[in-house]
Amino acid sequence: MIFIAMFSLTLNLLLLFLPPILCQPIEETVLLKSVVISNHSGPLNEHSLGTYFDRVGDLKIKNSNISDLSKGTLKLLSQLQNLTISDSSIQKTEDDVFSSCCPTLRVLRVTNWKDMEEEDLRGIGTLPLETLSIDHQNLTQLGEDIFRNTNLKCLSLDHNNIKYLSNAVFDDLYQLEELSISWNDLDELPRDVLAPLKRLKTLKLETDRFSKFSWVNLTYLPELTEIYLTKKQMVEVNLWGIQEKAPKLKDVYLVGNDGIVTDENEGPTIHF
């Protein structure tokens, strides 16, 4: 079932109330802004999308079983800026369905795409993405080239069962300002994995697996202003010397654990 959540439609005015000089046909235009496809079963193609979907700016697919998704279909969405896929099963007709598909796409959010695998993200480097969120997927590790040629500013990889991060996985993310890799299966954060992120401002590492955290876990991050390390298993946070690694760091969030031992220092504010 396809719901149009928001649209603007220019209607013909009643000619009865128009002066004679203005009694001309008014061209009908439809500018769809937001469309939600919910509980839909079957293909997602030109026929099912309808006439005006080339004007959609925001598309949400949720609770659906899409039997056919192709690059051709995505190319019809020539004005698409935001795409969200959640709680759905989607069968692609080609491996690189995202490659050069959407010239205006800025935000891609994927949550619980039931059939998604890492190779389904091939081609995202050909998109002008600024925000990418891949949450609640079973991506135990990420290939080194998955984010190649991207210009992301915001990346979320929460709840993905990630066990391992290659030191090169974030190498192309020179523009990244916010990174969230919370609630994964990482026992530690490889220090060098963050080395390319010289513009990073926000780092979210909420987890139940870290028991200690210190500046040794960080590489030099000149723009970092806040870190989220919240959760109950954290028993010690040592920020001695942190200003050498993160001179602009102002806030460390440890909300939810009053039993953490912290060293006294003149560094960032610690929020419990």
Short mmCIF file of C-alpha atoms in Angstrom, two decimals:
data_model
loop_
_atom_site.label_atom_id
_atom_site.label_comp_id
_atom_site.label_asym_id
_atom_site.label_seq_id
_atom_site.Cartn_x
_atom_site.Cartn_y
_atom_site.Cartn_z
CA MET A 1 0.00 0.00 0.00
CA ILE A 2 1.41 3.41 -0.94
CA PHE A 3 0.57 6.46 1.12
CA ILE A 4 1.31 10.02 0.04
CA ALA A 5 2.30 11.68 3.26
CA MET A 6 2.68 15.24 1.99
CA PHE A 7 2.06 16.87 -1.34
CA SER A 8 1.16 20.17 -2.93
CA LEU A 9 -1.27 20.34 -5.78
CA THR A 10 -2.24 23.33 -7.94
CA LEU A 11 -5.94 23.10 -8.70
CA ASN A 12 -7.97 24.84 -11.35
CA LEU A 13 -9.78 27.76 -9.73
CA LEU A 14 -13.50 28.01 -10.20
CA LEU A 15 -13.97 30.02 -13.33
CA LEU A 16 -17.17 31.45 -11.91
CA PHE A 17 -15.18 33.77 -9.65
CA LEU A 18 -12.50 34.77 -12.13
CA PRO A 19 -12.68 37.92 -14.26
CA PRO A 20 -12.95 37.22 -18.00
CA ILE A 21 -9.34 38.18 -18.70
CA LEU A 22 -8.13 35.45 -16.36
CA CYS A 23 -10.45 32.73 -17.62
CA GLN A 24 -7.62 30.61 -19.01
CA PRO A 25 -6.83 26.98 -18.16
CA ILE A 26 -4.34 26.68 -15.30
CA GLU A 27 -1.70 24.01 -15.81
CA GLU A 28 -1.87 21.31 -13.16
CA THR A 29 1.37 20.61 -11.35
CA VAL A 30 2.08 18.03 -8.70
CA LEU A 31 5.07 18.43 -6.41
CA LEU A 32 5.30 15.39 -4.18
CA LYS A 33 7.57 15.99 -1.21
CA SER A 34 7.24 12.90 0.95
CA VAL A 35 5.96 9.42 0.12
CA VAL A 36 5.63 6.41 2.40
CA ILE A 37 5.39 2.89 0.97
CA SER A 38 4.07 0.70 3.78
CA ASN A 39 2.93 -2.93 3.86
CA HIS A 40 3.48 -3.29 0.14
CA SER A 41 4.08 -6.71 -1.41
CA GLY A 42 5.32 -7.07 -4.96
CA PRO A 43 7.66 -5.25 -7.31
CA LEU A 44 8.71 -1.65 -6.95
CA ASN A 45 8.79 -0.30 -10.48
CA GLU A 46 7.43 2.43 -12.72
CA HIS A 47 3.95 0.92 -12.69
CA SER A 48 3.70 0.62 -8.92
CA LEU A 49 5.31 4.00 -8.28
CA GLY A 50 2.92 5.90 -10.49
CA THR A 51 3.21 8.95 -12.71
CA TYR A 52 4.56 11.59 -10.36
CA PHE A 53 7.23 9.74 -8.43
CA ASP A 54 9.98 11.38 -10.45
CA ARG A 55 9.24 14.42 -8.27
CA VAL A 56 9.58 12.71 -4.90
CA GLY A 57 12.10 14.27 -2.54
CA ASP A 58 11.65 11.95 0.44
CA LEU A 59 10.83 8.22 0.14
CA LYS A 60 10.28 5.81 3.03
CA ILE A 61 9.85 2.07 2.49
CA LYS A 62 8.74 0.21 5.61
CA ASN A 63 7.16 -3.10 6.60
CA SER A 64 7.14 -4.20 2.97
CA ASN A 65 8.12 -7.20 0.88
CA ILE A 66 9.63 -5.81 -2.32
CA SER A 67 10.14 -8.56 -4.88
CA ASP A 68 11.92 -6.46 -7.50
CA LEU A 69 14.10 -3.38 -7.01
CA SER A 70 16.26 -2.24 -9.90
CA LYS A 71 18.65 0.58 -10.66
CA GLY A 72 16.20 1.67 -13.36
CA THR A 73 13.49 2.17 -10.77
CA LEU A 74 15.75 4.24 -8.56
CA LYS A 75 16.79 6.37 -11.53
CA LEU A 76 13.14 7.32 -12.01
CA LEU A 77 13.39 9.07 -8.65
CA SER A 78 15.47 11.82 -10.17
CA GLN A 79 14.66 14.37 -7.42
CA LEU A 80 15.15 11.99 -4.50
CA GLN A 81 17.13 13.46 -1.61
CA ASN A 82 16.21 11.19 1.31
CA LEU A 83 15.70 7.41 1.17
CA THR A 84 14.77 5.31 4.21
CA ILE A 85 14.38 1.52 4.14
CA SER A 86 13.18 -0.10 7.36
CA ASP A 87 11.80 -3.46 8.49
CA SER A 88 11.44 -4.72 4.93
CA SER A 89 12.53 -7.55 2.67
CA ILE A 90 13.91 -6.28 -0.63
CA GLN A 91 15.12 -8.44 -3.50
CA LYS A 92 17.39 -6.62 -5.94
CA THR A 93 17.64 -7.41 -9.63
CA GLU A 94 21.34 -6.44 -9.78
CA ASP A 95 24.24 -6.34 -7.35
CA ASP A 96 25.13 -2.68 -7.84
CA VAL A 97 21.63 -1.27 -7.55
CA PHE A 98 22.89 1.90 -5.83
CA SER A 99 25.68 2.61 -8.31
CA SER A 100 25.04 5.97 -10.02
CA CYS A 101 21.33 5.55 -9.33
CA CYS A 102 20.38 8.77 -7.60
CA PRO A 103 22.18 11.99 -8.56
CA THR A 104 20.48 14.06 -5.84
CA LEU A 105 20.48 11.58 -2.92
CA ARG A 106 21.88 13.17 0.24
CA VAL A 107 20.59 10.88 3.00
CA LEU A 108 20.34 7.06 3.01
CA ARG A 109 19.02 5.28 6.10
CA VAL A 110 18.75 1.48 6.33
CA THR A 111 17.31 -0.26 9.40
CA ASN A 112 16.52 -3.97 9.52
CA TRP A 113 16.65 -4.58 5.78
CA LYS A 114 16.05 -8.29 6.18
CA ASP A 115 18.01 -9.52 3.15
CA MET A 116 20.78 -6.95 3.17
CA GLU A 117 24.43 -7.95 2.79
CA GLU A 118 27.56 -5.84 2.60
CA GLU A 119 27.72 -6.09 -1.20
CA ASP A 120 24.31 -4.40 -1.38
CA LEU A 121 26.11 -1.18 -0.52
CA ARG A 122 28.32 -1.34 -3.57
CA GLY A 123 28.23 1.90 -5.47
CA ILE A 124 27.39 4.26 -2.60
CA GLY A 125 30.62 6.06 -3.46
CA THR A 126 28.97 7.17 -6.69
CA LEU A 127 26.22 8.98 -4.75
CA PRO A 128 26.43 12.52 -3.33
CA LEU A 129 25.61 11.21 0.16
CA GLU A 130 26.21 13.36 3.21
CA THR A 131 24.48 11.10 5.76
CA LEU A 132 24.56 7.29 5.81
CA SER A 133 22.91 5.27 8.56
CA ILE A 134 23.12 1.45 8.55
CA ASP A 135 21.61 0.14 11.77
CA HIS A 136 20.37 -3.21 13.04
CA GLN A 137 22.05 -5.21 10.27
CA ASN A 138 24.27 -8.26 10.60
CA LEU A 139 27.52 -6.78 9.31
CA THR A 140 30.15 -8.48 11.44
CA GLN A 141 32.98 -6.74 9.60
CA LEU A 142 33.27 -4.06 6.94
CA GLY A 143 35.41 -4.22 3.82
CA GLU A 144 38.14 -1.64 3.42
CA ASP A 145 36.60 -0.17 0.26
CA ILE A 146 32.97 0.12 1.38
CA PHE A 147 33.20 3.90 1.95
CA ARG A 148 35.61 4.63 -0.87
CA ASN A 149 35.04 7.93 -2.72
CA THR A 150 32.29 9.05 -0.35
CA ASN A 151 31.98 12.56 1.06
CA LEU A 152 30.02 11.64 4.15
CA LYS A 153 29.61 14.07 7.02
CA CYS A 154 27.59 11.75 9.24
CA LEU A 155 27.94 7.95 9.53
CA SER A 156 25.99 5.65 11.86
CA LEU A 157 26.81 1.94 12.16
CA ASP A 158 24.92 1.03 15.35
CA HIS A 159 23.63 -2.44 16.29
CA ASN A 160 25.41 -4.31 13.49
CA ASN A 161 27.28 -7.04 15.40
CA ILE A 162 30.56 -5.60 14.11
CA LYS A 163 33.43 -7.63 15.57
CA TYR A 164 36.35 -6.18 13.64
CA LEU A 165 37.32 -2.89 12.02
CA SER A 166 40.14 -2.76 9.51
CA ASN A 167 42.57 0.11 10.04
CA ALA A 168 41.75 1.30 6.51
CA VAL A 169 37.94 1.16 6.63
CA PHE A 170 37.53 4.93 7.22
CA ASP A 171 40.45 6.05 5.05
CA ASP A 172 38.32 8.04 2.56
CA LEU A 173 36.13 9.78 5.15
CA TYR A 174 38.05 13.04 5.26
CA GLN A 175 34.86 15.11 5.58
CA LEU A 176 33.27 13.06 8.37
CA GLU A 177 32.04 15.12 11.34
CA GLU A 178 29.96 12.56 13.25
CA LEU A 179 30.61 8.83 13.73
CA SER A 180 28.45 6.43 15.73
CA ILE A 181 29.55 2.79 16.09
CA SER A 182 27.61 1.96 19.25
CA TRP A 183 26.22 -1.39 20.38
CA ASN A 184 28.48 -3.63 18.34
CA ASP A 185 30.73 -6.54 19.34
CA LEU A 186 34.02 -4.65 19.39
CA ASP A 187 36.18 -5.51 22.39
CA GLU A 188 38.33 -2.47 21.73
CA LEU A 189 38.64 0.37 19.28
CA PRO A 190 41.69 0.08 17.04
CA ARG A 191 43.45 3.39 17.56
CA ASP A 192 44.59 3.88 13.97
CA VAL A 193 41.12 3.29 12.54
CA LEU A 194 40.20 6.89 13.42
CA ALA A 195 43.42 8.44 12.09
CA PRO A 196 41.92 9.80 8.80
CA LEU A 197 39.02 11.54 10.60
CA LYS A 198 40.63 14.94 11.11
CA ARG A 199 37.28 16.78 10.94
CA LEU A 200 35.47 14.47 13.37
CA LYS A 201 33.51 16.41 16.02
CA THR A 202 31.27 13.73 17.60
CA LEU A 203 32.27 10.15 18.42
CA LYS A 204 29.68 7.72 19.82
CA LEU A 205 30.98 4.47 21.32
CA GLU A 206 28.16 3.38 23.59
CA THR A 207 28.73 -0.25 24.47
CA ASP A 208 28.53 -2.87 27.19
CA ARG A 209 31.84 -4.39 26.15
CA PHE A 210 34.36 -1.70 27.12
CA SER A 211 35.48 -1.80 30.74
CA LYS A 212 38.16 0.91 30.46
CA PHE A 213 38.87 3.87 28.24
CA SER A 214 41.88 6.14 28.06
CA TRP A 215 43.50 8.60 25.65
CA VAL A 216 45.64 5.70 24.40
CA ASN A 217 42.52 4.52 22.54
CA LEU A 218 42.53 7.68 20.43
CA THR A 219 44.66 8.96 17.63
CA TYR A 220 45.10 12.71 17.07
CA LEU A 221 41.62 14.19 16.44
CA PRO A 222 42.02 17.98 16.25
CA GLU A 223 38.29 18.85 15.86
CA LEU A 224 36.77 16.35 18.32
CA THR A 225 34.44 18.10 20.79
CA GLU A 226 32.38 15.29 22.36
CA ILE A 227 32.55 11.54 23.09
CA TYR A 228 29.73 9.22 24.17
CA LEU A 229 30.97 6.22 26.19
CA THR A 230 27.81 5.51 28.11
CA LYS A 231 27.09 2.15 29.67
CA LYS A 232 27.25 0.04 32.75
CA GLN A 233 30.37 -2.09 32.11
CA MET A 234 32.67 0.93 31.98
CA VAL A 235 34.55 1.03 35.29
CA GLU A 236 37.45 3.34 34.52
CA VAL A 237 37.97 6.37 32.31
CA ASN A 238 41.45 7.86 32.19
CA LEU A 239 41.59 11.17 30.34
CA TRP A 240 45.05 12.20 31.51
CA GLY A 241 46.82 13.82 28.57
CA ILE A 242 43.67 13.82 26.41
CA GLN A 243 44.27 17.43 25.34
CA GLU A 244 47.31 16.30 23.38
CA LYS A 245 45.10 14.02 21.28
CA ALA A 246 41.88 16.06 21.23
CA PRO A 247 42.61 19.72 22.07
CA LYS A 248 38.98 20.83 21.45
CA LEU A 249 37.33 18.05 23.46
CA LYS A 250 34.77 19.62 25.82
CA ASP A 251 32.36 16.88 26.87
CA VAL A 252 32.54 13.17 27.72
CA TYR A 253 29.17 11.51 28.31
CA LEU A 254 29.00 8.57 30.72
CA VAL A 255 25.32 8.81 31.54
CA GLY A 256 23.91 5.74 33.28
CA ASN A 257 26.93 4.73 35.34
CA ASP A 258 27.72 6.45 38.63
CA GLY A 259 30.36 3.88 39.54
CA ILE A 260 32.97 4.87 36.98
CA VAL A 261 36.35 5.91 38.36
CA THR A 262 37.73 9.03 36.70
CA ASP A 263 41.06 10.73 37.22
CA GLU A 264 41.04 14.35 38.31
CA ASN A 265 42.25 16.56 35.50
CA GLU A 266 41.58 19.89 33.86
CA GLY A 267 40.34 18.37 30.63
CA PRO A 268 36.80 17.99 29.34
CA THR A 269 33.64 17.99 31.43
CA ILE A 270 32.46 14.48 32.34
CA HIS A 271 28.68 14.04 32.36
CA PHE A 272 27.24 11.19 34.44
#
